[in-house]
PDB file of C-alpha atoms in Angstrom:
ATOM      1  CA  UNK A   1     -29.254 -59.245  17.787  1.00 97.00           C
ATOM      2  CA  UNK A   2     -27.446 -60.173  14.614  1.00 98.00           C
ATOM      3  CA  UNK A   3     -27.570 -58.999  11.017  1.00 98.00           C
ATOM      4  CA  UNK A   4     -27.477 -61.535   8.204  1.00 98.00           C
ATOM      5  CA  UNK A   5     -25.981 -60.657   4.835  1.00 97.00           C
ATOM      6  CA  UNK A   6     -22.820 -59.500   3.155  1.00 97.00           C
ATOM      7  CA  UNK A   7     -21.824 -55.857   3.062  1.00 98.00           C
ATOM      8  CA  UNK A   8     -21.461 -55.772  -0.722  1.00 97.00           C
ATOM      9  CA  UNK A   9     -25.268 -55.689  -0.756  1.00 97.00           C
ATOM     10  CA  UNK A  10     -26.409 -52.034  -0.639  1.00 98.00           C
ATOM     11  CA  UNK A  11     -29.425 -53.102   1.403  1.00 98.00           C
ATOM     12  CA  UNK A  12     -27.465 -54.984   4.040  1.00 98.00           C
ATOM     13  CA  UNK A  13     -24.895 -52.206   4.165  1.00 98.00           C
ATOM     14  CA  UNK A  14     -27.442 -49.424   4.740  1.00 98.00           C
ATOM     15  CA  UNK A  15     -28.932 -51.348   7.675  1.00 98.00           C
ATOM     16  CA  UNK A  16     -25.511 -52.010   9.197  1.00 98.00           C
ATOM     17  CA  UNK A  17     -24.517 -48.362   8.815  1.00 98.00           C
ATOM     18  CA  UNK A  18     -27.757 -47.259  10.475  1.00 98.00           C
ATOM     19  CA  UNK A  19     -27.080 -49.639  13.369  1.00 98.00           C
ATOM     20  CA  UNK A  20     -23.616 -48.142  13.741  1.00 98.00           C
ATOM     21  CA  UNK A  21     -24.862 -44.545  13.491  1.00 97.00           C
ATOM     22  CA  UNK A  22     -27.456 -45.346  16.147  1.00 98.00           C
ATOM     23  CA  UNK A  23     -24.837 -46.916  18.386  1.00 97.00           C
ATOM     24  CA  UNK A  24     -26.757 -50.181  18.574  1.00 97.00           C
ATOM     25  CA  UNK A  25     -24.606 -53.282  19.165  1.00 97.00           C
ATOM     26  CA  UNK A  26     -25.057 -56.210  16.810  1.00 98.00           C
ATOM     27  CA  UNK A  27     -23.297 -59.291  15.518  1.00 98.00           C
ATOM     28  CA  UNK A  28     -22.716 -59.805  11.836  1.00 98.00           C
ATOM     29  CA  UNK A  29     -23.366 -63.089  10.035  1.00 98.00           C
ATOM     30  CA  UNK A  30     -21.960 -62.627   6.493  1.00 97.00           C
ATOM     31  CA  UNK A  31     -24.085 -65.361   4.985  1.00 97.00           C
ATOM     32  CA  UNK A  32     -24.632 -65.437   1.244  1.00 94.00           C
ATOM     33  CA  UNK A  33     -28.085 -65.872  -0.282  1.00 92.00           C
ATOM     34  CA  UNK A  34     -26.539 -68.390  -2.675  1.00 90.00           C
ATOM     35  CA  UNK A  35     -23.995 -70.309  -0.620  1.00 91.00           C
ATOM     36  CA  UNK A  36     -25.713 -70.069   2.769  1.00 95.00           C
ATOM     37  CA  UNK A  37     -29.408 -70.116   1.856  1.00 95.00           C
ATOM     38  CA  UNK A  38     -30.123 -73.036   4.227  1.00 96.00           C
ATOM     39  CA  UNK A  39     -28.676 -71.053   7.132  1.00 97.00           C
ATOM     40  CA  UNK A  40     -30.856 -68.058   6.314  1.00 97.00           C
ATOM     41  CA  UNK A  41     -34.091 -70.030   5.817  1.00 97.00           C
ATOM     42  CA  UNK A  42     -34.936 -70.554   9.533  1.00 96.00           C
ATOM     43  CA  UNK A  43     -34.922 -66.781  10.028  1.00 97.00           C
ATOM     44  CA  UNK A  44     -36.282 -65.729   6.637  1.00 97.00           C
ATOM     45  CA  UNK A  45     -38.120 -68.256   4.453  1.00 97.00           C
ATOM     46  CA  UNK A  46     -37.483 -66.026   1.441  1.00 96.00           C
ATOM     47  CA  UNK A  47     -33.764 -66.670   1.999  1.00 96.00           C
ATOM     48  CA  UNK A  48     -33.089 -63.001   1.343  1.00 95.00           C
ATOM     49  CA  UNK A  49     -30.941 -60.381   3.005  1.00 97.00           C
ATOM     50  CA  UNK A  50     -30.858 -58.247   5.004  1.00 98.00           C
ATOM     51  CA  UNK A  51     -32.443 -60.150   7.848  1.00 98.00           C
ATOM     52  CA  UNK A  52     -32.110 -58.786  11.377  1.00 98.00           C
ATOM     53  CA  UNK A  53     -32.613 -61.373  14.104  1.00 98.00           C
ATOM     54  CA  UNK A  54     -33.676 -59.870  17.422  1.00 97.00           C
ATOM     55  CA  UNK A  55     -32.664 -61.109  20.841  1.00 95.00           C
ATOM     56  CA  UNK A  56     -35.901 -63.118  21.156  1.00 95.00           C
ATOM     57  CA  UNK A  57     -35.234 -64.880  17.837  1.00 94.00           C
ATOM     58  CA  UNK A  58     -37.707 -62.890  15.737  1.00 95.00           C
ATOM     59  CA  UNK A  59     -36.399 -62.269  12.227  1.00 96.00           C
ATOM     60  CA  UNK A  60     -37.131 -58.901  10.653  1.00 98.00           C
ATOM     61  CA  UNK A  61     -36.931 -58.867   6.854  1.00 96.00           C
ATOM     62  CA  UNK A  62     -36.596 -56.125   4.209  1.00 94.00           C
ATOM     63  CA  UNK A  63     -34.438 -53.079   4.890  1.00 96.00           C
ATOM     64  CA  UNK A  64     -37.389 -50.664   5.116  1.00 94.00           C
ATOM     65  CA  UNK A  65     -39.071 -52.736   7.822  1.00 96.00           C
ATOM     66  CA  UNK A  66     -35.811 -53.187   9.715  1.00 98.00           C
ATOM     67  CA  UNK A  67     -35.036 -49.472   9.654  1.00 97.00           C
ATOM     68  CA  UNK A  68     -38.564 -48.636  10.811  1.00 96.00           C
ATOM     69  CA  UNK A  69     -37.980 -50.886  13.816  1.00 97.00           C
ATOM     70  CA  UNK A  70     -34.614 -49.256  14.542  1.00 98.00           C
ATOM     71  CA  UNK A  71     -36.165 -45.787  14.349  1.00 97.00           C
ATOM     72  CA  UNK A  72     -38.782 -46.835  16.878  1.00 96.00           C
ATOM     73  CA  UNK A  73     -36.104 -48.376  19.079  1.00 96.00           C
ATOM     74  CA  UNK A  74     -33.951 -45.239  19.300  1.00 97.00           C
ATOM     75  CA  UNK A  75     -36.858 -42.832  19.614  1.00 95.00           C
ATOM     76  CA  UNK A  76     -38.162 -39.901  17.603  1.00 92.00           C
ATOM     77  CA  UNK A  77     -35.429 -37.451  18.644  1.00 92.00           C
ATOM     78  CA  UNK A  78     -32.638 -39.689  17.354  1.00 95.00           C
ATOM     79  CA  UNK A  79     -34.411 -41.342  14.423  1.00 96.00           C
ATOM     80  CA  UNK A  80     -32.992 -40.595  10.973  1.00 96.00           C
ATOM     81  CA  UNK A  81     -36.451 -40.258   9.455  1.00 93.00           C
ATOM     82  CA  UNK A  82     -39.092 -37.676  10.429  1.00 90.00           C
ATOM     83  CA  UNK A  83     -42.171 -39.277  11.936  1.00 88.00           C
ATOM     84  CA  UNK A  84     -44.667 -37.235   9.920  1.00 91.00           C
ATOM     85  CA  UNK A  85     -45.181 -34.351   7.563  1.00 93.00           C
ATOM     86  CA  UNK A  86     -43.733 -33.153   4.278  1.00 93.00           C
ATOM     87  CA  UNK A  87     -40.133 -33.913   5.215  1.00 91.00           C
ATOM     88  CA  UNK A  88     -41.036 -37.531   5.922  1.00 93.00           C
ATOM     89  CA  UNK A  89     -42.662 -37.925   2.508  1.00 94.00           C
ATOM     90  CA  UNK A  90     -39.681 -36.312   0.772  1.00 93.00           C
ATOM     91  CA  UNK A  91     -37.300 -38.564   2.665  1.00 93.00           C
ATOM     92  CA  UNK A  92     -39.312 -41.699   1.890  1.00 96.00           C
ATOM     93  CA  UNK A  93     -39.475 -40.791  -1.791  1.00 97.00           C
ATOM     94  CA  UNK A  94     -35.690 -40.566  -2.027  1.00 97.00           C
ATOM     95  CA  UNK A  95     -35.364 -43.851  -0.109  1.00 97.00           C
ATOM     96  CA  UNK A  96     -37.830 -45.517  -2.486  1.00 97.00           C
ATOM     97  CA  UNK A  97     -35.963 -44.285  -5.551  1.00 98.00           C
ATOM     98  CA  UNK A  98     -32.658 -45.451  -4.084  1.00 98.00           C
ATOM     99  CA  UNK A  99     -34.113 -48.860  -3.214  1.00 97.00           C
ATOM    100  CA  UNK A 100     -35.544 -49.231  -6.698  1.00 97.00           C
ATOM    101  CA  UNK A 101     -32.200 -48.298  -8.189  1.00 98.00           C
ATOM    102  CA  UNK A 102     -30.533 -50.913  -6.003  1.00 97.00           C
ATOM    103  CA  UNK A 103     -33.041 -53.561  -7.079  1.00 97.00           C
ATOM    104  CA  UNK A 104     -32.415 -52.879 -10.760  1.00 97.00           C
ATOM    105  CA  UNK A 105     -28.636 -52.715 -10.333  1.00 97.00           C
ATOM    106  CA  UNK A 106     -28.674 -56.082  -8.548  1.00 96.00           C
ATOM    107  CA  UNK A 107     -30.998 -57.619 -11.157  1.00 94.00           C
ATOM    108  CA  UNK A 108     -28.775 -56.431 -13.972  1.00 95.00           C
ATOM    109  CA  UNK A 109     -25.711 -57.846 -12.242  1.00 94.00           C
ATOM    110  CA  UNK A 110     -27.393 -61.227 -11.800  1.00 92.00           C
ATOM    111  CA  UNK A 111     -28.439 -61.183 -15.449  1.00 91.00           C
ATOM    112  CA  UNK A 112     -24.816 -60.726 -16.442  1.00 89.00           C
ATOM    113  CA  UNK A 113     -23.180 -63.259 -14.147  1.00 89.00           C
ATOM    114  CA  UNK A 114     -25.847 -65.975 -13.939  1.00 87.00           C
ATOM    115  CA  UNK A 115     -27.171 -66.174 -17.505  1.00 83.00           C
ATOM    116  CA  UNK A 116     -25.066 -67.601 -20.296  1.00 82.00           C
ATOM    117  CA  UNK A 117     -27.209 -65.744 -22.794  1.00 85.00           C
ATOM    118  CA  UNK A 118     -28.508 -62.426 -21.502  1.00 84.00           C
ATOM    119  CA  UNK A 119     -32.056 -61.390 -22.321  1.00 88.00           C
ATOM    120  CA  UNK A 120     -31.523 -58.205 -24.337  1.00 91.00           C
ATOM    121  CA  UNK A 121     -34.974 -56.788 -23.621  1.00 92.00           C
ATOM    122  CA  UNK A 122     -34.526 -57.189 -19.864  1.00 92.00           C
ATOM    123  CA  UNK A 123     -31.019 -55.714 -19.944  1.00 94.00           C
ATOM    124  CA  UNK A 124     -32.212 -52.683 -21.904  1.00 95.00           C
ATOM    125  CA  UNK A 125     -35.129 -52.161 -19.525  1.00 95.00           C
ATOM    126  CA  UNK A 126     -32.935 -52.325 -16.428  1.00 95.00           C
ATOM    127  CA  UNK A 127     -30.379 -49.975 -17.950  1.00 97.00           C
ATOM    128  CA  UNK A 128     -33.100 -47.472 -18.837  1.00 97.00           C
ATOM    129  CA  UNK A 129     -34.574 -47.626 -15.348  1.00 98.00           C
ATOM    130  CA  UNK A 130     -31.152 -47.156 -13.755  1.00 98.00           C
ATOM    131  CA  UNK A 131     -30.356 -44.190 -15.993  1.00 97.00           C
ATOM    132  CA  UNK A 132     -33.708 -42.521 -15.348  1.00 98.00           C
ATOM    133  CA  UNK A 133     -33.482 -42.904 -11.563  1.00 98.00           C
ATOM    134  CA  UNK A 134     -29.902 -41.635 -11.519  1.00 98.00           C
ATOM    135  CA  UNK A 135     -31.000 -38.585 -13.511  1.00 98.00           C
ATOM    136  CA  UNK A 136     -33.819 -37.828 -11.073  1.00 98.00           C
ATOM    137  CA  UNK A 137     -31.627 -38.318  -8.008  1.00 98.00           C
ATOM    138  CA  UNK A 138     -28.895 -36.159  -9.550  1.00 98.00           C
ATOM    139  CA  UNK A 139     -31.360 -33.332 -10.195  1.00 98.00           C
ATOM    140  CA  UNK A 140     -32.823 -33.638  -6.695  1.00 96.00           C
ATOM    141  CA  UNK A 141     -29.419 -33.683  -4.978  1.00 97.00           C
ATOM    142  CA  UNK A 142     -28.122 -30.761  -7.047  1.00 97.00           C
ATOM    143  CA  UNK A 143     -30.900 -28.574  -5.600  1.00 96.00           C
ATOM    144  CA  UNK A 144     -29.870 -29.340  -2.020  1.00 95.00           C
ATOM    145  CA  UNK A 145     -27.573 -26.748  -0.428  1.00 94.00           C
ATOM    146  CA  UNK A 146     -27.210 -28.454   2.956  1.00 95.00           C
ATOM    147  CA  UNK A 147     -24.615 -31.156   3.761  1.00 94.00           C
ATOM    148  CA  UNK A 148     -27.279 -33.848   3.737  1.00 96.00           C
ATOM    149  CA  UNK A 149     -30.555 -34.341   1.936  1.00 92.00           C
ATOM    150  CA  UNK A 150     -32.802 -32.640   4.467  1.00 83.00           C
ATOM    151  CA  UNK A 151     -30.369 -30.543   6.457  1.00 90.00           C
ATOM    152  CA  UNK A 152     -27.203 -30.793   8.470  1.00 92.00           C
ATOM    153  CA  UNK A 153     -27.972 -34.204   9.930  1.00 94.00           C
ATOM    154  CA  UNK A 154     -27.558 -37.475   8.056  1.00 97.00           C
ATOM    155  CA  UNK A 155     -30.738 -39.421   7.351  1.00 97.00           C
ATOM    156  CA  UNK A 156     -31.832 -42.707   5.846  1.00 97.00           C
ATOM    157  CA  UNK A 157     -32.104 -41.148   2.380  1.00 97.00           C
ATOM    158  CA  UNK A 158     -28.452 -40.109   2.521  1.00 98.00           C
ATOM    159  CA  UNK A 159     -27.319 -43.583   3.545  1.00 98.00           C
ATOM    160  CA  UNK A 160     -29.509 -45.343   0.992  1.00 98.00           C
ATOM    161  CA  UNK A 161     -28.334 -43.174  -1.903  1.00 98.00           C
ATOM    162  CA  UNK A 162     -24.664 -43.439  -0.948  1.00 98.00           C
ATOM    163  CA  UNK A 163     -24.866 -47.228  -0.673  1.00 98.00           C
ATOM    164  CA  UNK A 164     -26.602 -47.745  -4.014  1.00 98.00           C
ATOM    165  CA  UNK A 165     -24.312 -45.263  -5.762  1.00 98.00           C
ATOM    166  CA  UNK A 166     -21.282 -47.220  -4.594  1.00 97.00           C
ATOM    167  CA  UNK A 167     -22.856 -50.522  -5.628  1.00 97.00           C
ATOM    168  CA  UNK A 168     -23.858 -49.205  -9.054  1.00 97.00           C
ATOM    169  CA  UNK A 169     -20.403 -47.758  -9.680  1.00 96.00           C
ATOM    170  CA  UNK A 170     -18.763 -51.063  -8.795  1.00 96.00           C
ATOM    171  CA  UNK A 171     -21.244 -53.378 -10.530  1.00 96.00           C
ATOM    172  CA  UNK A 172     -21.874 -51.261 -13.637  1.00 96.00           C
ATOM    173  CA  UNK A 173     -19.121 -48.670 -14.050  1.00 96.00           C
ATOM    174  CA  UNK A 174     -20.277 -47.952 -17.596  1.00 96.00           C
ATOM    175  CA  UNK A 175     -23.617 -46.729 -16.238  1.00 96.00           C
ATOM    176  CA  UNK A 176     -22.236 -44.276 -13.681  1.00 96.00           C
ATOM    177  CA  UNK A 177     -19.773 -41.615 -14.747  1.00 92.00           C
ATOM    178  CA  UNK A 178     -18.929 -39.106 -12.030  1.00 93.00           C
ATOM    179  CA  UNK A 179     -18.778 -36.285 -14.585  1.00 96.00           C
ATOM    180  CA  UNK A 180     -22.364 -37.013 -15.560  1.00 96.00           C
ATOM    181  CA  UNK A 181     -23.647 -37.207 -11.991  1.00 98.00           C
ATOM    182  CA  UNK A 182     -21.463 -34.746 -10.046  1.00 98.00           C
ATOM    183  CA  UNK A 183     -23.956 -34.094  -7.244  1.00 98.00           C
ATOM    184  CA  UNK A 184     -24.422 -37.800  -6.582  1.00 98.00           C
ATOM    185  CA  UNK A 185     -20.696 -38.442  -6.805  1.00 97.00           C
ATOM    186  CA  UNK A 186     -20.027 -35.676  -4.272  1.00 97.00           C
ATOM    187  CA  UNK A 187     -22.770 -36.999  -2.011  1.00 98.00           C
ATOM    188  CA  UNK A 188     -21.276 -40.469  -2.117  1.00 97.00           C
ATOM    189  CA  UNK A 189     -17.808 -39.176  -1.317  1.00 97.00           C
ATOM    190  CA  UNK A 190     -19.113 -37.143   1.630  1.00 97.00           C
ATOM    191  CA  UNK A 191     -20.857 -40.163   3.122  1.00 98.00           C
ATOM    192  CA  UNK A 192     -18.060 -42.626   2.357  1.00 98.00           C
ATOM    193  CA  UNK A 193     -15.654 -40.414   4.332  1.00 98.00           C
ATOM    194  CA  UNK A 194     -17.652 -41.038   7.525  1.00 98.00           C
ATOM    195  CA  UNK A 195     -16.331 -43.667   9.932  1.00 97.00           C
ATOM    196  CA  UNK A 196     -19.366 -46.029   9.771  1.00 98.00           C
ATOM    197  CA  UNK A 197     -19.162 -46.142   5.977  1.00 98.00           C
ATOM    198  CA  UNK A 198     -15.442 -46.888   6.082  1.00 97.00           C
ATOM    199  CA  UNK A 199     -15.994 -49.627   8.647  1.00 97.00           C
ATOM    200  CA  UNK A 200     -19.049 -51.207   7.025  1.00 98.00           C
ATOM    201  CA  UNK A 201     -17.799 -51.996   3.532  1.00 97.00           C
ATOM    202  CA  UNK A 202     -16.913 -54.971   1.374  1.00 96.00           C
ATOM    203  CA  UNK A 203     -15.610 -55.249  -2.188  1.00 93.00           C
ATOM    204  CA  UNK A 204     -18.237 -56.488  -4.602  1.00 93.00           C
ATOM    205  CA  UNK A 205     -18.180 -60.273  -4.906  1.00 86.00           C
ATOM    206  CA  UNK A 206     -21.016 -61.335  -7.239  1.00 85.00           C
ATOM    207  CA  UNK A 207     -22.197 -64.942  -7.401  1.00 81.00           C
ATOM    208  CA  UNK A 208     -20.777 -67.123 -10.133  1.00 73.00           C
ATOM    209  CA  UNK A 209     -22.973 -68.909 -12.594  1.00 58.00           C
TER     210      UNK A 209
END
């Protein structure tokens, strides 16, 4: 199977890191949604990333769907998300907040680099949403005493948060100050020190308008 998308996307990166943590072999096609949209289209008509193309040619789209498939593939004992219960809901909530943060951080970046005249109302809304989600995630992470969000074993929430924190810091450094979000900064550093995170990484290269 092969994964489509560049690793400066927090969504592509979290899927690639999960594949590496699971020990699942894959090829990487670093196609851009702007420059390589026609290449992506046969596998994903939305021309979005990440897209994971399976051995039979089926294209899985959206990181949540892809990770659900990977969890099923490796089995319940190895999966980085509980299959049921309170812990699953807690984990999914953190993943949803992280994904939403990533969406807003990407939207705000596109607004800056693709629009000659930014829409002030949209910029203010995105900045407010980013700040509010960071505040919630900071408070949630500060209460955790274990190495990772739900214990001593890394999970999808940990990967998702670390990936979006890195993206937000690179894309909008004025919106993320480590002194303001110490728990999130420490979480990101802990994850970024792991081998899969160091291997699966790419400097931010936004599209040009």
